Amino acid sequence: MSAALPATDPALKILKTVWGYDAFRGVQAEIVETVAGGGNALVLMPTGGGKSLCYQVPSLLRPGVGIIVSPLIALMKDQVDTLRALGVRAAYLNSTLSPEGVREVEAALLSGELDLLYAAPERLLLPRTLDLLERAPVALFAVDEAHCVSQWGHDFRPEYQGLNVLPERFAHIPRLALTATADDRTRADILRVLGLHGAPQFISSFDRPNIQYRVAAKEGPKTQLLDFIRSEHAGDAGIVYCLSRKSVEDTAAWLQAQGVDAVAYHAGLSPRERNHAQDRFLNEEGLVVVATVAFGMGIDKPNVRFVAHLDLPKSMESYYQETGRAGRDGLASTAWMVYGLADVVNVRRMLAGSDAPEEVKRVEAGKLDALLTFCETAACRREVLLAYFGETFQGPCGNCDTCLNPPQVRDMTREAQMALSAAIRTGNRYGAAHLTDVLLGRATEKVVGMGHHTLPTFGVGAGHDEKVWRGVLRQLVSLGYLAAGEYHGLSATGKARALLKGETRLTLREDTLQPKAAKRERTR
Ligand code: ADP
Ligand code: ZN
């Protein structure tokens, strides 16, 4: 019988003696066994799930050096230093090394003096490096952030596609692809490029039960943020994401002025300033980093207590990855976001205006739609989030805003029809502010100048206040009944027809229609 005799299991022994851990987590043991035994595998595991050990332990178990392909050059040195401190013979090859540095690593590689070698893909794919690898004892290839092979993903790296040399030239060496984000399409690309068809796929649950998901309508974002931090996360470490450098700077300065220990981080700062912010974040207790998405990839701080979004991420994947930086230690944490009509319009326009091929744009628009559906949902957020990643979660979870404060939904078909006809009758080219004026019957200069005060739609919406109309318009854009065009003009889409004819009905969340009511929410 081979039933586990833990003390003699060589993988467990390494785990204990090198890392000091007593047991593998979840599927780690199975992955280690597969790869150590010479097999290939695809690993889909959320951030913080423990992917590193899946290739580090087999690299130590197998003869030869484990080659780790990673795009995160900035992190390689830290990773290698950490491993060396544990007594592992680790090194890296990337563009930051001097020519002598490269020669030293290459010599160590050839003479079998390394356990682990991290390499940037462009360095690995140099003919010189590939030739060396053919002469060196290689234990395995681990391709980290494997979703970078796919142009459907948000981190596409063309050099990753060159990794198809691995199955061609090193067919007999085990290959392990690891990623935290891969929908079906991306997964298919990974399997194809790395030649992993038929290999076992280890897919962990993406649920992060300790993260509480919350989304609210944007009113005064800075004040909302400050309220949130003061009432629930005073003195905690957190990340606040904003879209632009300017709003990063403004928000950080404002938080500081309010007595919150905050620092700005974006790509416009010097490397020195960025490193300083990053070091402070890692080493201090309760610092809030206000950042663009440039911040966080690969940052391993276990006790981030909240991630706040003042602007919409561009896809469900981005949202998941960014919020996933909260609560890696498993303790209660919050993913908090506010968003408004202008955000929806902005992100839609950014995607539409990019010079990506049409097909890519369509895929990206779909990913944004999924996020917007998540934002507007009245159902359990965790259910919606995990469903997007192909997981069936039996909710309600009891740890998201919609579970804790079930929102009232109201049939708003009539209001939606009014808003759509206001857009159509004014020529499908005015923004939300003007449409709201028309609906409310405000004879502004612009309304009168365009003759819109004579339209039958003028004033039909006077029964509701401006907030309701903003909410209706935002939800119509979010749900794809209105499209945002040039100069933020809103136009009715093909989808709108069924709604106008009354063939489909629309129920909208009451609390997002009247954001004031949402303010009473105090969830913990
Ligand atoms: P990922 O690469 O999936 O984001 P990491 O490999 O960086 O995750 O692991 C996240 C954290 O979990 C690390 O601090 C790591 O040391 C810890 N960890 C992973 N596996 C185990 C384990 N079996 N026992 C204890 N801690 C673990
Ligand atoms: Zn829930």
XYZ file of C-alpha atoms and ligand atoms in Angstrom:
552
model
C 0.000 0.000 0.000
C 1.277 3.407 -0.881
C -1.091 5.271 1.452
C 0.682 8.335 2.675
C 3.403 7.980 5.195
C 3.830 11.730 5.478
C 7.198 11.751 7.184
C 8.762 9.824 4.341
C 7.000 11.624 1.471
C 9.894 13.482 -0.143
C 7.673 16.369 -1.291
C 6.363 16.964 2.216
C 9.831 16.658 3.584
C 11.078 19.435 1.292
C 8.035 21.551 2.099
C 8.837 21.229 5.774
C 12.607 21.573 5.711
C 12.862 24.374 3.144
C 9.712 26.404 3.764
C 8.748 25.236 7.243
C 5.175 24.433 6.141
C 3.407 21.341 7.466
C 1.021 20.562 4.632
C 0.154 21.349 1.058
C -2.922 23.430 0.417
C -5.779 22.048 -1.657
C -4.614 20.769 -5.041
C -0.934 21.663 -4.500
C -0.069 18.093 -3.468
C -1.603 16.602 -6.613
C 0.097 19.135 -8.886
C 3.477 18.554 -7.261
C 3.039 14.804 -7.643
C 2.061 15.123 -11.323
C 4.948 17.370 -12.288
C 7.547 15.672 -10.117
C 6.524 12.469 -11.877
C 7.357 14.019 -15.248
C 3.830 15.058 -16.324
C 2.550 18.321 -17.788
C -0.209 20.359 -16.169
C -2.289 23.492 -16.373
C -2.904 25.257 -13.070
C -5.682 27.782 -12.715
C -5.586 29.149 -9.209
C -6.613 32.518 -7.831
C -3.994 35.035 -6.773
C -2.629 34.137 -3.363
C -3.690 30.531 -3.815
C -0.126 29.241 -3.670
C 1.005 28.699 -7.237
C 4.724 29.176 -6.560
C 5.153 25.986 -4.555
C 3.570 24.036 -7.412
C 6.759 24.497 -9.447
C 9.291 25.195 -6.722
C 8.865 21.889 -4.915
C 9.018 19.709 -8.080
C 12.090 21.647 -9.201
C 13.822 20.568 -6.015
C 12.546 17.012 -6.294
C 13.646 16.433 -9.872
C 17.250 16.376 -11.037
C 18.290 19.540 -12.834
C 17.130 23.122 -12.707
C 13.514 24.345 -12.832
C 13.137 27.139 -15.401
C 10.455 29.685 -14.486
C 9.250 31.952 -17.274
C 7.828 35.152 -15.870
C 7.044 38.575 -17.346
C 7.494 40.262 -13.985
C 11.123 41.335 -14.261
C 10.766 43.828 -11.432
C 9.947 41.032 -9.003
C 12.547 38.467 -9.980
C 15.272 39.786 -7.733
C 13.019 39.706 -4.666
C 11.801 36.218 -5.477
C 15.353 34.982 -5.914
C 16.578 36.704 -2.738
C 13.753 35.099 -0.771
C 14.586 31.649 -2.138
C 18.302 32.080 -1.436
C 17.487 33.047 2.134
C 15.757 29.657 2.387
C 18.870 27.941 1.093
C 17.600 27.300 -2.433
C 20.123 27.815 -5.245
C 18.162 30.339 -7.300
C 19.082 32.889 -9.980
C 17.463 34.985 -12.668
C 18.158 35.996 -16.245
C 16.742 39.273 -17.505
C 17.706 42.591 -19.019
C 18.726 44.079 -15.662
C 21.833 41.849 -15.437
C 25.266 42.988 -16.571
C 27.066 40.897 -19.223
C 29.233 39.328 -16.483
C 26.132 38.670 -14.425
C 24.640 36.812 -17.390
C 27.834 34.788 -17.912
C 27.923 33.762 -14.261
C 24.337 32.564 -14.323
C 24.915 30.695 -17.586
C 27.955 28.959 -16.161
C 26.027 27.944 -13.025
C 23.223 26.656 -15.252
C 25.524 24.471 -17.329
C 27.352 23.012 -14.375
C 24.126 22.042 -12.615
C 24.641 24.423 -9.716
C 21.118 25.822 -9.785
C 17.787 24.573 -8.453
C 15.644 27.355 -9.904
C 16.196 29.857 -12.690
C 13.750 32.699 -13.366
C 13.855 34.055 -16.895
C 12.030 36.754 -18.804
C 10.512 35.267 -21.980
C 12.510 37.452 -24.365
C 15.734 36.318 -22.699
C 14.749 32.671 -22.626
C 13.878 32.737 -26.326
C 17.263 34.059 -27.457
C 18.871 31.365 -29.613
C 21.867 31.475 -27.289
C 19.771 30.706 -24.175
C 17.832 27.948 -25.923
C 21.097 26.306 -27.028
C 22.375 26.456 -23.470
C 19.196 24.902 -22.156
C 19.609 22.002 -24.546
C 22.959 21.262 -22.952
C 21.908 21.901 -19.345
C 20.066 19.533 -16.991
C 16.507 20.922 -16.932
C 13.976 19.651 -14.373
C 10.905 21.416 -15.733
C 9.560 24.525 -17.424
C 7.020 26.564 -15.464
C 5.263 29.323 -17.394
C 3.912 31.789 -14.862
C 1.195 34.305 -15.792
C 0.448 31.953 -18.666
C -2.588 33.997 -19.746
C -0.074 36.419 -21.301
C 0.025 34.099 -24.362
C -3.509 35.071 -25.263
C -4.392 38.221 -27.093
C -7.888 37.908 -25.604
C -6.498 38.632 -22.171
C -5.620 42.047 -20.811
C -1.943 41.206 -20.360
C -1.111 39.962 -23.842
C 2.658 39.687 -24.408
C 3.589 38.810 -27.972
C 6.848 37.154 -26.821
C 4.807 34.609 -24.879
C 3.615 33.154 -28.168
C 7.202 32.229 -28.923
C 7.014 29.767 -26.049
C 5.669 27.209 -28.497
C 9.345 26.250 -28.881
C 9.105 24.530 -25.525
C 6.925 21.616 -26.673
C 8.846 21.515 -29.959
C 12.401 21.529 -28.724
C 12.021 20.204 -25.179
C 9.200 17.710 -25.631
C 10.508 15.380 -22.943
C 10.727 18.019 -20.211
C 7.588 18.593 -18.104
C 5.737 21.843 -18.731
C 3.568 23.564 -16.181
C 1.391 26.563 -17.086
C 0.113 28.701 -14.226
C -2.351 31.563 -14.200
C -4.916 33.275 -12.019
C -7.054 34.466 -14.898
C -8.201 32.431 -17.808
C -11.575 32.207 -19.413
C -12.273 29.403 -21.888
C -10.743 31.212 -24.813
C -7.555 32.113 -22.970
C -7.272 28.597 -21.620
C -7.517 27.206 -25.149
C -4.664 29.498 -26.244
C -2.478 28.348 -23.350
C -3.082 24.692 -24.182
C -2.273 25.286 -27.843
C 0.891 27.376 -27.459
C 2.373 25.247 -24.704
C 1.267 21.947 -26.208
C -0.732 20.903 -23.173
C -3.615 19.094 -24.834
C -4.531 16.073 -22.784
C -2.575 17.275 -19.752
C -4.450 17.384 -16.453
C -5.994 20.756 -15.589
C -6.079 21.755 -11.952
C -8.747 24.367 -11.485
C -9.251 25.786 -8.015
C -12.283 27.653 -6.838
C -12.032 31.364 -7.410
C -14.113 32.129 -4.378
C -12.488 34.377 -1.819
C -14.937 33.949 1.040
C -13.222 36.465 3.308
C -13.683 39.319 0.830
C -16.890 41.285 1.175
C -17.982 42.697 -2.187
C -19.710 46.070 -2.217
C -20.704 48.399 -5.034
C -22.490 51.730 -4.629
C -23.570 54.608 -6.835
C -21.015 57.394 -7.082
C -22.093 60.613 -5.391
C -19.125 62.407 -3.901
C -16.467 59.746 -4.380
C -13.813 61.234 -2.106
C -16.234 61.794 0.755
C -17.718 58.354 0.258
C -14.223 56.874 0.364
C -13.277 58.779 3.498
C -16.509 57.692 5.225
C -15.778 54.123 4.280
C -12.185 54.201 5.516
C -13.026 56.008 8.747
C -15.992 53.879 9.676
C -14.618 50.478 8.724
C -10.908 50.546 8.035
C -9.295 53.263 10.117
C -5.573 52.534 10.407
C -5.742 49.593 7.962
C -3.560 49.007 4.921
C -5.496 49.404 1.706
C -5.289 50.121 -2.011
C -7.420 52.752 -3.746
C -7.548 52.443 -7.528
C -8.215 55.434 -9.771
C -8.098 55.620 -13.553
C -5.921 58.683 -14.129
C -2.669 59.938 -12.661
C -4.345 63.192 -11.824
C -7.120 61.624 -9.792
C -4.504 59.450 -8.049
C -2.608 62.568 -6.985
C -5.743 64.496 -6.008
C -7.184 61.649 -3.984
C -3.912 60.903 -2.179
C -3.417 64.563 -1.286
C -6.976 64.866 -0.101
C -6.787 61.762 2.092
C -3.555 63.068 3.623
C -5.244 66.382 4.371
C -7.999 64.447 6.139
C -5.463 62.666 8.310
C -5.332 59.353 6.453
C -1.804 58.033 5.922
C -1.812 57.848 2.123
C 0.703 57.836 -0.707
C 0.312 58.132 -4.493
C 1.597 55.577 -6.997
C 1.469 55.780 -10.783
C 3.633 55.252 -13.827
C 4.435 58.968 -14.090
C 6.523 58.897 -10.906
C 10.246 58.205 -11.009
C 11.336 54.605 -10.344
C 12.793 55.820 -7.064
C 9.512 57.343 -5.909
C 7.628 54.231 -6.977
C 9.979 51.913 -5.125
C 9.743 54.097 -2.076
C 5.933 53.949 -2.083
C 6.033 50.202 -2.620
C 8.534 49.643 0.197
C 6.509 51.761 2.577
C 3.372 49.818 1.677
C 5.060 46.487 2.285
C 6.747 47.487 5.513
C 4.344 49.832 7.258
C 1.206 48.829 9.085
C -1.609 51.053 7.946
C -0.641 52.811 4.730
C -3.196 53.510 2.008
C -1.767 53.479 -1.513
C -3.755 55.465 -4.055
C -2.741 54.061 -7.417
C -3.417 53.422 -11.034
C -3.554 49.780 -12.108
C 0.235 49.970 -12.505
C 0.357 49.142 -8.813
C -0.044 45.695 -7.383
C 0.924 43.099 -9.961
C 2.881 40.551 -7.980
C 2.772 42.468 -4.715
C 2.474 39.997 -1.893
C 1.252 41.797 1.187
C -0.971 39.453 3.144
C -2.824 41.968 5.324
C -4.306 44.386 2.797
C -7.682 44.986 4.464
C -9.469 46.760 1.627
C -9.307 47.496 -2.062
C -11.370 50.489 -3.163
C -12.230 51.438 -6.735
C -13.085 55.055 -7.420
C -13.283 54.276 -11.128
C -14.535 51.227 -12.989
C -11.965 48.614 -13.956
C -12.160 47.656 -17.612
C -13.244 44.076 -17.232
C -14.440 41.479 -14.789
C -10.948 39.912 -14.827
C -9.335 43.201 -13.859
C -11.872 43.670 -11.089
C -11.253 40.187 -9.748
C -7.492 40.524 -9.924
C -7.419 43.956 -8.322
C -9.865 43.137 -5.513
C -7.996 39.851 -5.024
C -5.102 41.774 -3.508
C -7.209 42.211 -0.375
C -7.181 39.623 2.400
C -4.541 37.184 1.249
C -4.142 36.242 4.913
C -7.699 34.921 4.911
C -9.020 37.540 7.354
C -12.125 39.648 6.729
C -11.512 42.273 4.022
C -13.562 44.553 1.830
C -13.724 45.131 -1.917
C -15.485 48.449 -2.240
C -16.388 50.325 -5.407
C -18.376 53.389 -6.412
C -19.283 54.099 -9.995
C -21.516 56.391 -11.976
C -22.858 57.116 -15.417
C -19.769 59.068 -16.467
C -17.557 56.050 -15.675
C -19.647 53.762 -17.804
C -19.557 56.222 -20.670
C -15.797 56.785 -20.280
C -14.779 53.153 -20.216
C -17.059 52.327 -23.135
C -15.563 55.146 -25.167
C -12.017 54.188 -24.245
C -12.605 50.679 -25.511
C -14.403 51.834 -28.637
C -11.691 54.378 -29.418
C -8.730 52.010 -29.085
C -6.998 50.930 -32.275
C -7.336 47.221 -31.494
C -8.870 45.002 -34.197
C -12.678 44.946 -34.241
C -12.880 41.405 -32.959
C -10.699 42.181 -29.964
C -12.804 45.252 -29.229
C -15.941 43.144 -29.297
C -14.473 40.692 -26.806
C -13.375 43.544 -24.565
C -16.774 45.172 -24.720
C -18.256 41.842 -23.636
C -15.919 41.692 -20.654
C -16.928 45.179 -19.640
C -20.606 44.270 -20.024
C -20.089 41.398 -17.616
C -18.620 43.775 -15.064
C -21.502 46.214 -15.510
C -24.026 43.424 -15.041
C -22.203 42.575 -11.829
C -22.422 46.226 -10.740
C -26.134 46.556 -11.452
C -27.220 43.165 -10.159
C -29.762 42.757 -7.415
C -28.624 39.139 -6.905
C -25.761 37.881 -4.731
C -22.591 39.476 -6.125
C -20.466 36.441 -5.393
C -22.817 34.294 -7.480
C -22.529 36.676 -10.426
C -18.759 37.005 -10.069
C -18.069 33.281 -9.878
C -20.560 32.484 -12.629
C -18.432 34.641 -14.902
C -15.462 32.392 -14.185
C -17.552 29.347 -14.968
C -18.193 28.372 -11.383
C -21.577 27.578 -9.901
C -21.793 29.061 -6.465
C -24.794 28.152 -4.356
C -25.588 31.532 -2.890
C -26.619 33.698 -1.338
C -23.220 34.166 0.225
C -24.229 36.417 3.103
C -21.056 38.456 2.626
C -21.814 40.968 -0.112
C -23.886 44.138 -0.075
C -26.810 42.629 -1.953
C -26.995 39.723 0.512
C -26.613 41.936 3.559
C -29.063 44.601 2.364
C -31.249 43.026 -0.317
C -32.072 45.828 -2.740
C -35.642 46.595 -3.742
C -36.232 46.245 -7.434
C -38.860 48.256 -9.232
C -40.412 47.861 -12.660
C -39.006 50.829 -14.495
C -40.076 49.931 -18.017
C -42.073 53.161 -18.409
C -39.210 55.306 -17.222
C -36.793 53.454 -19.471
C -39.091 54.068 -22.444
C -39.236 57.769 -21.605
C -35.482 58.038 -21.408
C -34.980 56.134 -24.658
C -37.482 58.266 -26.513
C -35.843 61.413 -25.168
C -32.590 60.182 -26.715
C -34.215 59.233 -30.023
C -36.331 62.379 -30.413
C -33.328 64.623 -29.782
C -31.399 62.846 -32.532
C -29.377 60.294 -30.570
C -26.531 62.649 -29.865
C -26.969 64.380 -26.515
C -25.408 63.477 -23.214
C -27.110 62.479 -19.981
C -27.295 66.020 -18.594
C -29.228 67.344 -21.578
C -31.544 64.329 -21.718
C -32.271 64.786 -18.039
C -33.158 68.443 -18.639
C -35.565 67.401 -21.383
C -37.164 64.696 -19.255
C -37.582 67.029 -16.300
C -38.986 69.816 -18.477
C -36.229 72.307 -17.823
C -36.234 75.024 -20.455
C -32.501 75.665 -20.386
C -30.852 77.793 -23.034
C -29.620 74.693 -24.839
C -33.013 72.962 -24.639
C -34.833 75.988 -26.035
C -32.095 76.695 -28.562
C -32.535 73.215 -30.021
C -36.306 73.443 -29.856
C -36.438 70.471 -27.519
C -39.016 72.187 -25.308
C -41.569 71.518 -28.029
C -41.011 67.747 -28.073
C -43.711 65.492 -26.632
C -41.017 64.040 -24.358
C -40.364 67.433 -22.769
C -41.269 67.224 -19.090
C -42.708 63.673 -19.173
C -40.299 62.679 -16.413
C -41.104 65.483 -13.988
C -42.534 62.959 -11.534
C -39.024 61.839 -10.605
C -36.048 63.873 -9.544
C -32.760 64.246 -11.317
C -31.093 61.408 -9.384
C -33.662 58.913 -10.592
C -33.045 59.913 -14.208
C -29.281 59.721 -13.804
C -29.732 56.240 -12.355
C -32.076 55.157 -15.166
C -29.727 56.488 -17.837
C -26.699 54.860 -16.224
C -28.412 51.522 -16.022
C -29.582 51.816 -19.632
C -25.989 52.424 -20.732
C -24.689 49.669 -18.463
C -27.195 47.193 -19.809
C -26.537 48.171 -23.425
C -29.851 49.897 -24.323
C -28.033 53.165 -24.857
C -24.613 53.467 -26.443
C -22.179 56.247 -25.682
C -20.739 57.926 -28.744
C -18.661 60.974 -29.462
C -18.773 63.829 -26.917
C -20.616 61.523 -24.512
C -23.735 61.554 -26.706
C -26.126 58.708 -25.955
C -27.940 56.829 -28.691
C -30.536 54.073 -28.553
C -29.187 50.685 -29.656
C -30.892 47.888 -31.560
C -31.599 46.256 -28.240
C -33.758 49.234 -27.249
C -36.519 48.447 -29.749
C -38.020 45.551 -27.808
C -38.083 47.668 -24.701
C -39.774 50.563 -26.486
C -42.394 48.225 -27.919
C -43.012 46.796 -24.468
C -41.877 43.308 -25.504
C -39.290 43.250 -22.760
C -39.594 44.850 -19.384
C -36.928 46.360 -17.251
C -36.589 46.091 -13.513
C -33.985 48.310 -11.965
C -32.525 48.559 -8.513
C -34.292 51.080 -6.392
C -31.287 51.921 -4.253
C -29.107 52.742 -7.206
C -31.911 54.926 -8.514
C -31.953 56.854 -5.273
C -28.389 56.762 -4.067
C -29.259 58.612 -0.851
C -31.040 55.542 0.437
C -27.959 53.431 -0.186
C -26.016 55.656 2.156
C -27.836 54.259 5.133
C -26.208 50.914 4.458
C -23.748 50.037 7.117
C -22.511 46.596 6.481
C -19.712 44.960 8.318
P 0.159 32.903 -5.989
O 1.431 32.821 -6.796
O -0.836 31.848 -6.369
O -0.446 34.278 -5.973
P 1.898 32.365 -3.798
O 2.570 31.185 -4.358
O 2.647 33.660 -3.814
O 0.496 32.575 -4.485
O 1.431 32.009 -2.329
C 0.675 32.942 -1.556
C 1.059 32.842 -0.092
O 0.608 31.607 0.458
C 2.562 32.887 0.126
O 2.837 33.731 1.208
C 2.929 31.439 0.420
O 4.072 31.329 1.217
C 1.672 30.932 1.121
N 1.521 29.463 0.935
C 1.368 28.823 -0.228
N 1.248 27.488 -0.045
C 1.307 27.293 1.284
C 1.235 26.110 2.126
N 1.067 24.899 1.613
N 1.323 26.307 3.463
C 1.493 27.544 3.971
N 1.580 28.672 3.245
C 1.476 28.565 1.920
Zn -23.791 37.513 -1.631
